[in-house]
């Protein structure tokens, strides 16, 4: 399979191995819905790693940038289409200096603003603003001030935490938070808003926002909605089987599970135009399969949000249903509706359709076997 490489997965369960082989998908989605239901509508899903050796091929357009930079570029493209200021919700993996530089460059060129709301690691370190003396001194002025280890602020500034009621995961939750604006980023030293949060019975966390005017409660509520993307991945896997694809080609070199990072990529040694074309076709088939799955999932999400359908009428459920039907219930209802529509169109419509498709040039070869 094209684009498969070794990855380190950070799951905390003992049932999964530390190193796995697979595709690294980069997904960009938009949050849609209302007060009764929120959904994460997929906009772009591309393979962002394992294809660097194909970047030099003229037959295909593949970016050689890192996974983080490609996600930020996709967000900038979406902001240009929407032509509006947007908030980008991401997990702590995307809090990097290259990501902030891509967003800052886009804001300077386009005139639209993309503010990043993410989570920081526990060992994150920031800096206070530099205190330069008014008089002239030799050398360049300081770019950063005193060092601040934010994990220590949970103890040293415990009295400065405030209480608030925050809407998280569909219910009101009591939290205690403390906000501070500090400079972060080696060589960048951009001023960010850090929100230290203590949840009731949960693990404390450190949230980060590039918008210095956004209230801490809004930052906490906004980051809580990021978890809707995990629901999207679950529905794509369980309802549509979007990740059960097998687009193989013999032109692709066999995967070496013991290949080191210093070893050259086998794709660099492929110069035959026919083999390159087969590899590119397999790569495009994989992404097109994911694209059609996203379109189908987006239609199911929009229908389940906009149409007033009683979830109890879709199918029997042992537990009480929510106000809006889930994507799983809606997909089952649409399948039954489509089947009933085909059966009512003509008594033997499906059988006639199968017979019409079966009349091919390969069918006479197997009539004797039958």
Short mmCIF file of C-alpha atoms in Angstrom, two decimals:
data_model
loop_
_atom_site.label_atom_id
_atom_site.label_comp_id
_atom_site.label_asym_id
_atom_site.label_seq_id
_atom_site.Cartn_x
_atom_site.Cartn_y
_atom_site.Cartn_z
CA UNK A 1 0.00 0.00 0.00
CA UNK A 2 1.21 3.50 -0.84
CA UNK A 3 2.14 5.85 2.01
CA UNK A 4 2.35 3.26 4.80
CA UNK A 5 5.11 3.94 7.33
CA UNK A 6 6.01 3.33 10.95
CA UNK A 7 4.37 5.56 13.56
CA UNK A 8 4.53 5.86 17.33
CA UNK A 9 1.05 5.80 18.86
CA UNK A 10 0.52 7.44 22.26
CA UNK A 11 -2.36 5.33 23.54
CA UNK A 12 -2.12 4.60 27.27
CA UNK A 13 -3.60 1.11 26.98
CA UNK A 14 -1.38 -1.98 27.20
CA UNK A 15 -3.32 -3.77 24.45
CA UNK A 16 -1.83 -1.61 21.68
CA UNK A 17 1.81 -1.72 20.59
CA UNK A 18 4.04 1.30 20.86
CA UNK A 19 5.00 1.27 17.17
CA UNK A 20 2.46 0.63 14.40
CA UNK A 21 2.44 0.71 10.59
CA UNK A 22 -0.26 2.64 8.77
CA UNK A 23 -1.32 5.89 7.12
CA UNK A 24 -1.07 9.28 8.79
CA UNK A 25 -4.29 11.10 7.89
CA UNK A 26 -4.61 14.84 8.37
CA UNK A 27 -8.20 15.93 8.91
CA UNK A 28 -9.67 19.43 8.92
CA UNK A 29 -13.31 19.81 9.96
CA UNK A 30 -15.78 22.55 10.78
CA UNK A 31 -18.05 22.59 13.81
CA UNK A 32 -21.73 22.78 12.83
CA UNK A 33 -25.02 22.39 14.68
CA UNK A 34 -27.09 24.11 17.35
CA UNK A 35 -27.75 23.95 21.07
CA UNK A 36 -29.33 20.50 20.84
CA UNK A 37 -26.53 18.85 18.85
CA UNK A 38 -23.06 19.65 17.56
CA UNK A 39 -21.22 17.77 14.83
CA UNK A 40 -17.79 17.91 13.22
CA UNK A 41 -18.26 18.16 9.44
CA UNK A 42 -15.13 16.99 7.54
CA UNK A 43 -13.68 19.43 5.02
CA UNK A 44 -10.34 17.90 4.05
CA UNK A 45 -8.77 14.51 4.73
CA UNK A 46 -5.38 13.85 3.12
CA UNK A 47 -2.40 11.56 3.68
CA UNK A 48 0.27 13.84 5.14
CA UNK A 49 3.24 11.55 5.65
CA UNK A 50 5.06 8.71 3.95
CA UNK A 51 4.94 10.36 0.50
CA UNK A 52 7.99 12.62 0.63
CA UNK A 53 9.83 10.45 -1.91
CA UNK A 54 7.04 11.14 -4.43
CA UNK A 55 7.34 14.93 -4.09
CA UNK A 56 9.92 15.02 -6.92
CA UNK A 57 7.64 13.18 -9.36
CA UNK A 58 6.16 15.41 -12.03
CA UNK A 59 3.05 13.23 -12.39
CA UNK A 60 1.63 14.12 -8.97
CA UNK A 61 1.46 17.18 -6.72
CA UNK A 62 2.54 16.18 -3.20
CA UNK A 63 3.76 18.55 -0.51
CA UNK A 64 7.07 17.84 1.20
CA UNK A 65 6.12 19.90 4.28
CA UNK A 66 5.57 18.38 7.68
CA UNK A 67 2.20 17.12 8.89
CA UNK A 68 1.69 20.16 11.16
CA UNK A 69 2.47 22.69 8.43
CA UNK A 70 0.13 20.95 5.99
CA UNK A 71 -2.74 21.10 8.48
CA UNK A 72 -2.11 24.83 9.00
CA UNK A 73 -2.04 25.41 5.24
CA UNK A 74 -5.37 23.59 4.90
CA UNK A 75 -6.82 25.81 7.61
CA UNK A 76 -5.61 28.91 5.76
CA UNK A 77 -7.23 27.69 2.54
CA UNK A 78 -10.52 27.15 4.37
CA UNK A 79 -10.35 30.64 5.91
CA UNK A 80 -9.90 32.14 2.44
CA UNK A 81 -12.99 30.29 1.20
CA UNK A 82 -15.08 31.38 4.19
CA UNK A 83 -13.60 34.89 3.99
CA UNK A 84 -13.97 35.38 7.71
CA UNK A 85 -12.01 35.21 10.94
CA UNK A 86 -11.93 31.67 12.35
CA UNK A 87 -10.81 29.80 15.45
CA UNK A 88 -8.72 26.69 14.90
CA UNK A 89 -9.13 24.02 17.60
CA UNK A 90 -6.26 21.54 17.80
CA UNK A 91 -4.72 19.19 20.34
CA UNK A 92 -1.38 19.81 22.01
CA UNK A 93 0.53 18.14 19.15
CA UNK A 94 0.04 21.29 17.03
CA UNK A 95 1.44 23.84 19.49
CA UNK A 96 4.71 24.42 17.63
CA UNK A 97 6.69 27.37 16.34
CA UNK A 98 6.26 26.41 12.61
CA UNK A 99 2.47 26.28 13.07
CA UNK A 100 2.36 29.75 14.63
CA UNK A 101 4.57 31.18 11.90
CA UNK A 102 2.28 29.83 9.17
CA UNK A 103 -0.76 31.40 10.84
CA UNK A 104 1.03 34.73 11.42
CA UNK A 105 2.12 34.90 7.77
CA UNK A 106 -1.41 34.18 6.59
CA UNK A 107 -2.87 36.90 8.82
CA UNK A 108 -0.39 39.47 7.47
CA UNK A 109 -1.01 38.63 3.81
CA UNK A 110 -4.74 37.87 3.63
CA UNK A 111 -6.21 40.27 6.17
CA UNK A 112 -8.19 37.47 7.85
CA UNK A 113 -7.28 36.19 11.28
CA UNK A 114 -6.89 32.59 12.41
CA UNK A 115 -6.62 32.19 16.19
CA UNK A 116 -5.34 28.90 17.52
CA UNK A 117 -6.89 27.34 20.63
CA UNK A 118 -5.02 24.28 21.84
CA UNK A 119 -3.65 22.51 24.87
CA UNK A 120 -0.09 22.66 26.19
CA UNK A 121 2.08 19.95 27.66
CA UNK A 122 2.54 19.77 31.40
CA UNK A 123 6.23 20.68 31.22
CA UNK A 124 5.69 23.79 29.09
CA UNK A 125 7.83 26.83 29.85
CA UNK A 126 7.02 30.44 28.97
CA UNK A 127 8.64 33.81 29.57
CA UNK A 128 7.56 37.13 30.95
CA UNK A 129 7.93 40.33 28.96
CA UNK A 130 11.49 41.73 28.94
CA UNK A 131 12.24 44.63 31.26
CA UNK A 132 14.61 46.76 29.24
CA UNK A 133 16.09 49.81 30.88
CA UNK A 134 15.17 53.19 29.33
CA UNK A 135 18.81 54.19 28.89
CA UNK A 136 21.02 53.07 26.03
CA UNK A 137 22.93 49.85 26.52
CA UNK A 138 25.42 47.99 24.41
CA UNK A 139 24.05 45.08 22.42
CA UNK A 140 20.57 44.27 21.26
CA UNK A 141 17.59 44.53 23.65
CA UNK A 142 16.28 41.44 25.45
CA UNK A 143 13.59 39.49 23.66
CA UNK A 144 12.32 37.60 26.70
CA UNK A 145 12.07 38.07 30.42
CA UNK A 146 12.07 35.76 33.41
CA UNK A 147 11.35 32.08 32.88
CA UNK A 148 7.99 30.73 34.11
CA UNK A 149 7.25 27.03 34.52
CA UNK A 150 3.49 26.89 34.22
CA UNK A 151 3.06 23.59 36.05
CA UNK A 152 4.37 25.26 39.22
CA UNK A 153 1.67 27.93 39.01
CA UNK A 154 -0.96 25.42 40.15
CA UNK A 155 0.67 25.59 43.60
CA UNK A 156 2.29 29.02 43.74
CA UNK A 157 -0.79 30.87 42.44
CA UNK A 158 -3.50 28.67 43.85
CA UNK A 159 -5.18 31.58 45.64
CA UNK A 160 -5.59 33.52 42.41
CA UNK A 161 -7.74 30.84 40.76
CA UNK A 162 -11.35 31.82 40.07
CA UNK A 163 -14.48 29.68 40.05
CA UNK A 164 -16.79 29.49 37.04
CA UNK A 165 -19.57 27.36 35.57
CA UNK A 166 -18.60 26.15 32.10
CA UNK A 167 -20.65 24.28 29.49
CA UNK A 168 -18.58 21.19 28.72
CA UNK A 169 -19.74 18.10 26.84
CA UNK A 170 -23.39 19.11 27.05
CA UNK A 171 -23.60 19.87 30.77
CA UNK A 172 -22.58 22.62 33.16
CA UNK A 173 -19.35 21.89 35.03
CA UNK A 174 -17.70 23.74 37.90
CA UNK A 175 -14.06 24.63 37.21
CA UNK A 176 -11.35 26.82 38.68
CA UNK A 177 -9.06 28.72 36.33
CA UNK A 178 -6.20 31.19 36.26
CA UNK A 179 -5.16 33.19 33.18
CA UNK A 180 -1.85 34.81 32.35
CA UNK A 181 -0.34 36.28 29.18
CA UNK A 182 3.23 35.15 28.56
CA UNK A 183 5.69 34.87 25.69
CA UNK A 184 6.35 31.45 24.18
CA UNK A 185 8.31 29.89 21.34
CA UNK A 186 12.06 29.47 20.99
CA UNK A 187 13.18 32.23 18.64
CA UNK A 188 9.59 33.41 18.11
CA UNK A 189 8.59 34.63 21.58
CA UNK A 190 4.98 35.31 20.65
CA UNK A 191 2.63 36.50 23.36
CA UNK A 192 -0.03 33.90 24.13
CA UNK A 193 -2.84 33.57 26.64
CA UNK A 194 -2.42 30.61 29.00
CA UNK A 195 -5.40 29.35 31.00
CA UNK A 196 -4.65 26.94 33.85
CA UNK A 197 -7.77 24.86 34.56
CA UNK A 198 -8.66 22.67 37.54
CA UNK A 199 -11.59 20.39 36.84
CA UNK A 200 -13.83 18.92 39.50
CA UNK A 201 -12.35 15.46 40.01
CA UNK A 202 -10.36 15.63 36.75
CA UNK A 203 -6.77 16.08 35.70
CA UNK A 204 -5.71 19.77 35.57
CA UNK A 205 -4.73 21.14 32.19
CA UNK A 206 -3.12 24.14 30.50
CA UNK A 207 -4.98 25.70 27.57
CA UNK A 208 -3.42 28.15 25.12
CA UNK A 209 -4.95 30.77 22.83
CA UNK A 210 -3.39 33.20 20.39
CA UNK A 211 -6.35 35.56 20.90
CA UNK A 212 -5.36 37.75 23.86
CA UNK A 213 -8.85 39.27 24.09
CA UNK A 214 -10.75 35.99 24.43
CA UNK A 215 -12.21 35.29 27.86
CA UNK A 216 -10.86 32.23 29.73
CA UNK A 217 -14.35 30.71 30.03
CA UNK A 218 -14.78 30.90 26.23
CA UNK A 219 -11.39 29.24 25.75
CA UNK A 220 -12.38 26.35 28.03
CA UNK A 221 -15.75 25.89 26.32
CA UNK A 222 -14.23 26.12 22.83
CA UNK A 223 -11.56 23.53 23.52
CA UNK A 224 -14.17 21.15 24.96
CA UNK A 225 -15.93 21.12 21.56
CA UNK A 226 -12.73 19.84 19.92
CA UNK A 227 -13.63 16.37 21.17
CA UNK A 228 -16.36 16.21 18.54
CA UNK A 229 -13.68 15.25 16.01
CA UNK A 230 -13.13 12.02 17.96
CA UNK A 231 -16.81 11.24 17.43
CA UNK A 232 -16.27 11.84 13.72
CA UNK A 233 -13.44 9.30 13.53
CA UNK A 234 -15.51 6.75 15.44
CA UNK A 235 -18.50 7.14 13.13
CA UNK A 236 -16.30 6.95 10.03
CA UNK A 237 -14.81 3.72 11.31
CA UNK A 238 -17.93 2.01 12.65
CA UNK A 239 -20.71 3.25 10.34
CA UNK A 240 -19.06 3.72 6.95
CA UNK A 241 -15.94 1.52 7.37
CA UNK A 242 -13.92 4.39 5.94
CA UNK A 243 -10.62 2.96 7.16
CA UNK A 244 -11.19 -0.58 5.86
CA UNK A 245 -9.67 0.10 2.45
CA UNK A 246 -7.21 -2.15 0.60
CA UNK A 247 -5.80 -0.39 -2.45
CA UNK A 248 -2.72 -2.42 -3.28
CA UNK A 249 -0.38 -2.41 -6.26
CA UNK A 250 2.48 -4.74 -7.14
CA UNK A 251 4.46 -1.79 -8.46
CA UNK A 252 4.92 -0.58 -4.88
CA UNK A 253 8.01 -2.03 -3.14
CA UNK A 254 7.22 -4.36 -0.28
CA UNK A 255 7.11 -2.82 3.17
CA UNK A 256 10.26 -3.44 5.20
CA UNK A 257 9.28 -3.47 8.87
CA UNK A 258 12.92 -3.17 9.93
CA UNK A 259 13.91 -0.22 7.74
CA UNK A 260 15.68 2.55 9.67
CA UNK A 261 15.17 6.26 9.26
CA UNK A 262 18.64 6.65 7.77
CA UNK A 263 17.93 4.10 5.02
CA UNK A 264 16.77 5.56 1.67
CA UNK A 265 13.14 5.30 0.68
CA UNK A 266 12.57 2.52 -1.93
CA UNK A 267 10.28 4.88 -3.88
CA UNK A 268 13.30 6.97 -4.87
CA UNK A 269 14.63 4.13 -7.01
CA UNK A 270 11.46 3.75 -9.10
CA UNK A 271 11.95 5.38 -12.51
CA UNK A 272 9.61 3.32 -14.71
CA UNK A 273 6.72 5.60 -15.84
CA UNK A 274 4.22 2.69 -15.79
CA UNK A 275 5.08 1.75 -12.20
CA UNK A 276 4.87 5.36 -11.14
CA UNK A 277 1.44 5.67 -12.74
CA UNK A 278 0.16 2.57 -10.92
CA UNK A 279 1.47 3.87 -7.60
CA UNK A 280 -0.14 7.26 -8.16
CA UNK A 281 -3.45 5.62 -9.10
CA UNK A 282 -3.42 3.56 -5.91
CA UNK A 283 -2.64 6.67 -3.86
CA UNK A 284 -5.46 8.65 -5.48
CA UNK A 285 -7.89 5.76 -5.06
CA UNK A 286 -7.16 5.71 -1.32
CA UNK A 287 -7.79 9.42 -0.93
CA UNK A 288 -10.87 9.32 -3.17
CA UNK A 289 -12.35 6.52 -1.07
CA UNK A 290 -11.87 8.66 2.02
CA UNK A 291 -13.34 11.68 0.20
CA UNK A 292 -16.54 9.82 -0.68
CA UNK A 293 -16.80 8.59 2.92
CA UNK A 294 -16.52 12.19 4.16
CA UNK A 295 -19.25 13.31 1.76
CA UNK A 296 -21.57 10.55 2.94
CA UNK A 297 -20.85 11.30 6.60
CA UNK A 298 -21.41 15.02 6.04
CA UNK A 299 -24.82 14.36 4.48
CA UNK A 300 -25.81 12.15 7.42
CA UNK A 301 -24.71 14.84 9.89
CA UNK A 302 -26.63 17.62 8.13
CA UNK A 303 -29.80 15.54 7.94
CA UNK A 304 -29.64 14.52 11.60
CA UNK A 305 -29.21 18.16 12.68
CA UNK A 306 -31.69 19.97 10.43
CA UNK A 307 -34.61 17.53 10.26
CA UNK A 308 -36.97 16.97 13.17
CA UNK A 309 -37.04 13.19 13.50
CA UNK A 310 -37.94 11.36 16.69
CA UNK A 311 -35.02 9.00 17.44
CA UNK A 312 -37.40 6.48 19.02
CA UNK A 313 -39.12 5.98 15.64
CA UNK A 314 -35.91 5.07 13.82
CA UNK A 315 -35.19 1.85 15.71
CA UNK A 316 -35.59 0.24 19.11
CA UNK A 317 -33.08 1.36 21.73
CA UNK A 318 -32.65 -0.08 25.19
CA UNK A 319 -31.45 3.27 26.54
CA UNK A 320 -33.48 6.47 26.06
CA UNK A 321 -32.58 8.38 22.91
CA UNK A 322 -31.46 11.99 22.88
CA UNK A 323 -33.37 14.91 21.38
CA UNK A 324 -31.57 14.52 18.04
CA UNK A 325 -30.82 11.20 16.33
CA UNK A 326 -27.25 10.03 16.19
CA UNK A 327 -25.34 9.39 12.96
CA UNK A 328 -25.66 5.63 13.51
CA UNK A 329 -29.46 5.78 13.86
CA UNK A 330 -29.76 8.09 10.88
CA UNK A 331 -27.65 5.85 8.65
CA UNK A 332 -29.78 2.81 9.52
CA UNK A 333 -32.96 4.80 8.80
CA UNK A 334 -31.63 6.02 5.44
CA UNK A 335 -30.62 2.51 4.40
CA UNK A 336 -34.10 1.22 5.11
CA UNK A 337 -35.67 4.20 3.36
CA UNK A 338 -33.52 3.63 0.26
CA UNK A 339 -34.35 -0.08 0.20
CA UNK A 340 -38.09 0.58 0.55
CA UNK A 341 -37.88 3.12 -2.27
CA UNK A 342 -36.20 0.60 -4.57
CA UNK A 343 -38.71 -2.12 -3.74
CA UNK A 344 -41.73 0.10 -4.33
CA UNK A 345 -40.38 1.37 -7.65
CA UNK A 346 -40.83 -2.04 -9.29
CA UNK A 347 -41.30 -5.55 -7.88
CA UNK A 348 -38.20 -6.96 -9.57
CA UNK A 349 -36.22 -3.73 -9.95
CA UNK A 350 -33.16 -4.96 -8.03
CA UNK A 351 -33.12 -8.34 -9.78
CA UNK A 352 -33.42 -6.67 -13.20
CA UNK A 353 -30.60 -4.29 -12.28
CA UNK A 354 -28.33 -7.18 -11.28
CA UNK A 355 -29.13 -9.10 -14.46
CA UNK A 356 -28.41 -6.04 -16.62
CA UNK A 357 -25.02 -5.51 -14.94
CA UNK A 358 -24.17 -9.21 -15.20
CA UNK A 359 -24.32 -9.21 -19.01
CA UNK A 360 -20.65 -8.70 -19.72
CA UNK A 361 -18.05 -10.19 -21.99
CA UNK A 362 -16.65 -12.32 -19.15
CA UNK A 363 -19.94 -14.07 -18.34
CA UNK A 364 -19.85 -16.72 -21.18
CA UNK A 365 -16.52 -18.01 -19.86
CA UNK A 366 -18.22 -19.29 -16.70
CA UNK A 367 -21.46 -20.64 -18.15
CA UNK A 368 -19.99 -24.10 -18.64
CA UNK A 369 -18.90 -24.21 -14.99
CA UNK A 370 -22.42 -23.35 -13.89
#
